[in-house]
Short mmCIF file of C-alpha atoms and ligand atoms in Angstrom, two decimals:
data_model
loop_
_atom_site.label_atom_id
_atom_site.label_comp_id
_atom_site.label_asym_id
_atom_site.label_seq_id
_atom_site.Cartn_x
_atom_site.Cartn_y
_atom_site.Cartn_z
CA UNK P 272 73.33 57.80 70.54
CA UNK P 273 73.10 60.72 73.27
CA UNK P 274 69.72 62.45 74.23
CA UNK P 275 69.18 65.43 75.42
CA UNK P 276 66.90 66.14 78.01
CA UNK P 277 66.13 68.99 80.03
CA UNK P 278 64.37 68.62 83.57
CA UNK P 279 62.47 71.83 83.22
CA UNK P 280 64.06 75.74 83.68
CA UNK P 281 66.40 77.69 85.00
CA UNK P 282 66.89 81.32 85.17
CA UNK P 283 69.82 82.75 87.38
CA UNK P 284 70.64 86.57 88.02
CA UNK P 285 73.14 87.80 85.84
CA UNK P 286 75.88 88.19 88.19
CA UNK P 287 75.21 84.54 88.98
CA UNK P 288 75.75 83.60 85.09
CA UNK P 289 78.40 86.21 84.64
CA UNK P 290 80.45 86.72 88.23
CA UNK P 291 81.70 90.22 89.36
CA UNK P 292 83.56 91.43 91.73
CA UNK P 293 85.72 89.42 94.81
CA UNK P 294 85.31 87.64 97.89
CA UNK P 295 82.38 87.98 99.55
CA UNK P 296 81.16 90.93 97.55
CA UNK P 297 81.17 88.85 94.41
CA UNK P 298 78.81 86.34 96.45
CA UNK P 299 76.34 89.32 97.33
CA UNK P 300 76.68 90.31 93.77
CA UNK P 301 75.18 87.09 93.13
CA UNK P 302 72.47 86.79 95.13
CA UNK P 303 71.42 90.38 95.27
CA UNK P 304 71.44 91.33 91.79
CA UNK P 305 67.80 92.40 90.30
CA UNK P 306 68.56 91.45 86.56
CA UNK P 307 67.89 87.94 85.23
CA UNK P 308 69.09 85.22 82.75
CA UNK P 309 66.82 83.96 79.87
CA UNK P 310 65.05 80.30 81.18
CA UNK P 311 68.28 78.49 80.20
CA UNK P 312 67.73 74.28 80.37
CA UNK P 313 68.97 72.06 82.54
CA UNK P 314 70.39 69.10 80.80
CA UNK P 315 70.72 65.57 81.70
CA UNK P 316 72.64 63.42 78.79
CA UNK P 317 71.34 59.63 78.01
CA UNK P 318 74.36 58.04 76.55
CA UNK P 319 74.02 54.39 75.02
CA UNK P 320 76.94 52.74 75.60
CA UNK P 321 77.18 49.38 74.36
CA UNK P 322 77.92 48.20 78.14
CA UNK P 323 74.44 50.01 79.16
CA UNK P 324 73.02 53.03 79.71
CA UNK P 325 74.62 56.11 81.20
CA UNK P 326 72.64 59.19 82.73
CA UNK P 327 74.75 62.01 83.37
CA UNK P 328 72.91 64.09 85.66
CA UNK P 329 69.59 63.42 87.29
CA UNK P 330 67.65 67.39 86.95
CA UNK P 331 65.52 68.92 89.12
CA UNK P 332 62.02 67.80 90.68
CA UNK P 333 58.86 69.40 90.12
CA UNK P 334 59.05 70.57 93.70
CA UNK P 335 62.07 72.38 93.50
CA UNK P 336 60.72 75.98 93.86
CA UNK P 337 59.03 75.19 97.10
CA UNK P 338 60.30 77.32 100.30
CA UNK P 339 63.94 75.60 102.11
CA UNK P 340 64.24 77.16 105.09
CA UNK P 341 67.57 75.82 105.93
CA UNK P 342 69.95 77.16 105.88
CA UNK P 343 69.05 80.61 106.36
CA UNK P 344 70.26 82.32 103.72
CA UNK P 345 68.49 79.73 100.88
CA UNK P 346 65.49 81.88 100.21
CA UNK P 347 68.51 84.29 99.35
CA UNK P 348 69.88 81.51 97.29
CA UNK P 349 66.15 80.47 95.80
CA UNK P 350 65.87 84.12 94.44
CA UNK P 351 68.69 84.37 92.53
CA UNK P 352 67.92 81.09 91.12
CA UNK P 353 64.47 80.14 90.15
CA UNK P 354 63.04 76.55 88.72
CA UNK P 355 60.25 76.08 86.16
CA UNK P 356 59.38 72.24 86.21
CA UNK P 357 56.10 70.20 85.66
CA UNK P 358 55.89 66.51 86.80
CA UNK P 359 56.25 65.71 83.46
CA UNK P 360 59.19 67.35 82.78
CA UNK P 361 61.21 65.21 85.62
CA UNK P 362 63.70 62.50 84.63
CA UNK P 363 62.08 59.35 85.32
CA UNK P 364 59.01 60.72 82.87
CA UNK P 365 60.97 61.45 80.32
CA UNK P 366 63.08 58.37 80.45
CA UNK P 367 60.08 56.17 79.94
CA UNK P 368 59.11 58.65 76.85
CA UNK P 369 61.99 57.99 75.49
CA UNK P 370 60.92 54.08 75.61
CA UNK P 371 63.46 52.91 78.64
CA UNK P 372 62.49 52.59 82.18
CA UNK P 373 64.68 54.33 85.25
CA UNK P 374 65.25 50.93 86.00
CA UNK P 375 67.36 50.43 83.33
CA UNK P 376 70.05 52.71 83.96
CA UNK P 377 73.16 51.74 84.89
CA UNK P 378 75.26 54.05 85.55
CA UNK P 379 74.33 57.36 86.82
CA UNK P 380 77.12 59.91 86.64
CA UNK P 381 76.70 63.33 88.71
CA UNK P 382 79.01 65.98 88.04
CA UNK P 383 78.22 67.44 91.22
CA UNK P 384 75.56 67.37 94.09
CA UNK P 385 73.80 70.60 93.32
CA UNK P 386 70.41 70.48 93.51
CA UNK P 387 69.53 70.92 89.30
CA UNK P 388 71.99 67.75 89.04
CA UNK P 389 70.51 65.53 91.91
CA UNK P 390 67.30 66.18 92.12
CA UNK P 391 66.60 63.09 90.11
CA UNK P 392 68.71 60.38 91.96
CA UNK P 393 65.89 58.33 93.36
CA UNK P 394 64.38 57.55 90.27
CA UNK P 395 67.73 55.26 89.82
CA UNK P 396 67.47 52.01 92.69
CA UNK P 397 69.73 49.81 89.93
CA UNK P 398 71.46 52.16 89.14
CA UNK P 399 75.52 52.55 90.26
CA UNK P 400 76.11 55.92 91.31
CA UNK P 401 79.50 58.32 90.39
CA UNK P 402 80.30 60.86 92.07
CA UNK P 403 83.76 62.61 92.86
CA UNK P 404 85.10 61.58 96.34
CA UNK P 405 85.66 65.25 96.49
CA UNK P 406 82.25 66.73 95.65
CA UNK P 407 80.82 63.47 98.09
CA UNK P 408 82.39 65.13 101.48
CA UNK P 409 81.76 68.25 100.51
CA UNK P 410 78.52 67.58 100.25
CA UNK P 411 77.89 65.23 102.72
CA UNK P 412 76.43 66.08 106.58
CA UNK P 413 75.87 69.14 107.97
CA UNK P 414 78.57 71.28 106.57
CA UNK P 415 77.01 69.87 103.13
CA UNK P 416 73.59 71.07 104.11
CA UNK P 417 74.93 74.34 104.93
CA UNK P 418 77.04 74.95 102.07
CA UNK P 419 73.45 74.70 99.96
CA UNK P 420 73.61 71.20 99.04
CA UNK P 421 70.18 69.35 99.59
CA UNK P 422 71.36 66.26 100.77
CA UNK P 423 68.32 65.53 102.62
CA UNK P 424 66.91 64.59 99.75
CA UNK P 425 69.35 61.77 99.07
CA UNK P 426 67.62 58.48 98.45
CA UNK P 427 68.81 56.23 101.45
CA UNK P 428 70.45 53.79 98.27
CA UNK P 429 72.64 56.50 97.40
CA UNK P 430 75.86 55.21 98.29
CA UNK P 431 77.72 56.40 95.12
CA UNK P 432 81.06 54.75 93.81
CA UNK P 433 83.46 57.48 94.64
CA UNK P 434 86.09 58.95 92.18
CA UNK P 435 89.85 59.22 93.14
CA UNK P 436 90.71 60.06 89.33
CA UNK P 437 93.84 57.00 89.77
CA UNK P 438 94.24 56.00 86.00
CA UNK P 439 96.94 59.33 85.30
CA UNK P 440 96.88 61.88 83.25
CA UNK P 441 94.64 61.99 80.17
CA UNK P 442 95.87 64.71 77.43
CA UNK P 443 95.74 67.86 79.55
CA UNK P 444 93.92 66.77 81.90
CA UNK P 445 97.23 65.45 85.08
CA UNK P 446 94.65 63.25 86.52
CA UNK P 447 91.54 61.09 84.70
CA UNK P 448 89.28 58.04 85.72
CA UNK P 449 87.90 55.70 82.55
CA UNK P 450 84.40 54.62 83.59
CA UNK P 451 83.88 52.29 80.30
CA UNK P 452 85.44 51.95 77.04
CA UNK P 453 85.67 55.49 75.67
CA UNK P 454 84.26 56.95 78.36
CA UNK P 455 86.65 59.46 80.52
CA UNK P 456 85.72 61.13 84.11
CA UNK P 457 88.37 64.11 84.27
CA UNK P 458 88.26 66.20 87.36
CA UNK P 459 87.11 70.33 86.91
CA UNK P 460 86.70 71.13 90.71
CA UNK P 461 86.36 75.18 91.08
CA UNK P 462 82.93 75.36 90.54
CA UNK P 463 82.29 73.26 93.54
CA UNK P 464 85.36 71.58 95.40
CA UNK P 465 84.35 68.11 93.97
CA UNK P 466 82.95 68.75 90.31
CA UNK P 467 83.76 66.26 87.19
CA UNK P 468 83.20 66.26 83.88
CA UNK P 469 83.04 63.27 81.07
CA UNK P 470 84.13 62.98 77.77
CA UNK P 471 83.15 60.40 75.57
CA UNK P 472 84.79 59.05 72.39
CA UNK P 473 82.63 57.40 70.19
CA UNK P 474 82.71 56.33 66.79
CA UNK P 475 85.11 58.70 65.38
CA UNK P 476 83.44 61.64 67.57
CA UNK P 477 84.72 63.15 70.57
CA UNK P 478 82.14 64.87 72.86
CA UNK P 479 82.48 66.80 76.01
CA UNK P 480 80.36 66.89 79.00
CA UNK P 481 81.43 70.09 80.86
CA UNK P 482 78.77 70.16 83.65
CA UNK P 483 78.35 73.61 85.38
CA UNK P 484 82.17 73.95 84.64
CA UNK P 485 80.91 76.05 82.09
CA UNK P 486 77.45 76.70 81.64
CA UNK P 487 77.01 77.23 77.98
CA UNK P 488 79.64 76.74 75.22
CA UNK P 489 80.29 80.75 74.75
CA UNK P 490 80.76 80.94 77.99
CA UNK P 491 83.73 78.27 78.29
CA UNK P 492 85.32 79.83 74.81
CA UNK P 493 84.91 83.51 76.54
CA UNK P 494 86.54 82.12 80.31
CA UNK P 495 83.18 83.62 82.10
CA UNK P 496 83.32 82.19 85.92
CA UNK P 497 79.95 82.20 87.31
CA UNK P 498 79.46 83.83 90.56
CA UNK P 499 79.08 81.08 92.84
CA UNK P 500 82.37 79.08 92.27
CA UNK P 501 84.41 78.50 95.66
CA UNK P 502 87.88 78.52 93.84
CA UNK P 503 87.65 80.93 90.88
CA UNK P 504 91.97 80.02 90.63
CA UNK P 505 90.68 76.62 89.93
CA UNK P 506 87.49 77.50 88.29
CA UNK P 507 89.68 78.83 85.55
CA UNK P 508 92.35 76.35 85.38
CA UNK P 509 89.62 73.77 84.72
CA UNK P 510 87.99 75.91 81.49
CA UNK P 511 91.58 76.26 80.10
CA UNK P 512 91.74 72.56 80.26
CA UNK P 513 88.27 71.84 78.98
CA UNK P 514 88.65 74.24 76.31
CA UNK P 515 91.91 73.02 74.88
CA UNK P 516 90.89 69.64 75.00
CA UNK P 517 87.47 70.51 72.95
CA UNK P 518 89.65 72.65 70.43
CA UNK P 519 92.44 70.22 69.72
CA UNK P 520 90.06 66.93 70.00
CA UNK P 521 86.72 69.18 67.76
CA UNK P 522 84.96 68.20 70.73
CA UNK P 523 81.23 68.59 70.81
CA UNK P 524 80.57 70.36 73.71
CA UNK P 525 77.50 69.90 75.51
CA UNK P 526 77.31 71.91 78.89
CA UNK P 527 74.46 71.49 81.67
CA UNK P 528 72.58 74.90 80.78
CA UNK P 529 72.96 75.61 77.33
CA UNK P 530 70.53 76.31 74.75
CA UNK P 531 72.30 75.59 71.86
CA UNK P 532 72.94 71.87 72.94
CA UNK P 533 70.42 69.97 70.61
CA UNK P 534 71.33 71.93 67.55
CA UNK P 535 74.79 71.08 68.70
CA UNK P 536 73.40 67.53 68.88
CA UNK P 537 71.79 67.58 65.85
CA UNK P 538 74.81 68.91 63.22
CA UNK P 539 77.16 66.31 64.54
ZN1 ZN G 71 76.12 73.76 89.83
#
């Protein structure tokens, strides 16, 4: 069984969703354009596994939209991408609505350390943390802080289980990491230099967890690179992969922002 659940809103600027342009103009593109996204979600996945539960992704808190003044250029970064969230609406609440408490998650499995997929992690003290060793340093420290990662706001118990992707190559995918029976950590860096995505095989069903390697499932099937990926070379390669794997395995494919996910869900 996989829920759904979406910490609250997210709309980006279109050149944000939808990148144009190179370099350093594609980045001012980004942050600088005046036309908006719909509010798109921002999913977290609840996966029972028979060996406990799973959280991929942790959302947003309900205090996301309030000023950061470092480093400078994050108001740029806050008005290209605004957050709708009520208390309510964060993880924790709407773990124990579903009937489970946050202290019953095992695993907690972050594609990568932005701050719509961290925001959540210190709901999670049990919890065993996954991250990329990749995404981790970039993240990580100063040059973290200033590459608009809000690692301030790191629970001191984060000290994540970090990812080296050892166990070979898994279909197209040269390098993959199994977490738990059926359950796959293959490495889609380009959107940030760390980010991972999960697969799961379950029952019969194959179902793909692309993260922000894609942010909705038209957009992986189309190729559209956002405008804020560090290695759009990479950025690519990783949707190829994603995208043949989904086609030749009828994946399900459940990224972090779209809104098609719980029909999605719901047909399978
Ligand atoms: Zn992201």
């Amino acid at each position: 069984m996989i829920h759904a659940i979406t910490t609250g809103y997210v709309r980006i600027t279109k050149a944000w969703a939808a990148g144009r342009g190179k370099g350093l103009g594609r980045l001012i593109n980004t942050l600088l354009d005046k036309e908006f996204s719909d509010w798109l979600p921002i999913w977290c996945f609840l996966i029972e596994h028979p060996d406990g539960l799973v959280l991929i992704d942790t959302g947003i808190r309900s205090n996301a939209s309030d000023p950061i003044y470092f480093p400078p250029y994050m108001r740029l970064i806050q008005r290209a991408a605004q957050f709708q969230i009520s208390r309510e609406q964060e993880i924790d609440c709407q773990i124990a609505a579903l009937g489970y408490s946050s202290k019953d998650i095992r695993y907690v499995i972050t594609t990568h350390l932005h701050q719509d997929h961290d925001g959540g992690l210190g709901f999670f003290p049990n919890a065993e943390f996954i991250v990329s060793r990749a995404e981790y340093l970039a993240a990580k420290g100063l040059a973290g802080r200033m590459g608009g990662y809000l690692n301030h706001h790191w629970p001191d118990f984060f000290k994540p289980r970090l990812i080296d992707f050892t166990d070979g190559a898994f279909g197209n995918f040269p390098q993959s990491q199994t977490l738990l029976d059926g359950l796959m950590l293959v490495p889609t860096h380009g959107h940030t230099p760390g980010h991972l995505s999960v697969i799961l095989e379950q029952q019969g069903k194959s179902y793909l967890f692309t993260g922000d390697a894609a942010y909705t499932e038209a957009a992986l099937l189309a190729g559209t690179l956002d405008g804020i990926s560090g290695d759009l070379a990479q950025a690519a390669l990783a949707q190829e992969r994603l995208r043949d794997y989904a086609l030749s395995h009828h994946s399900l494919i459940l990224p972090s922002h779209d809104p098609a996910v719980p029909a999605r869900l719901q047909k399978a």
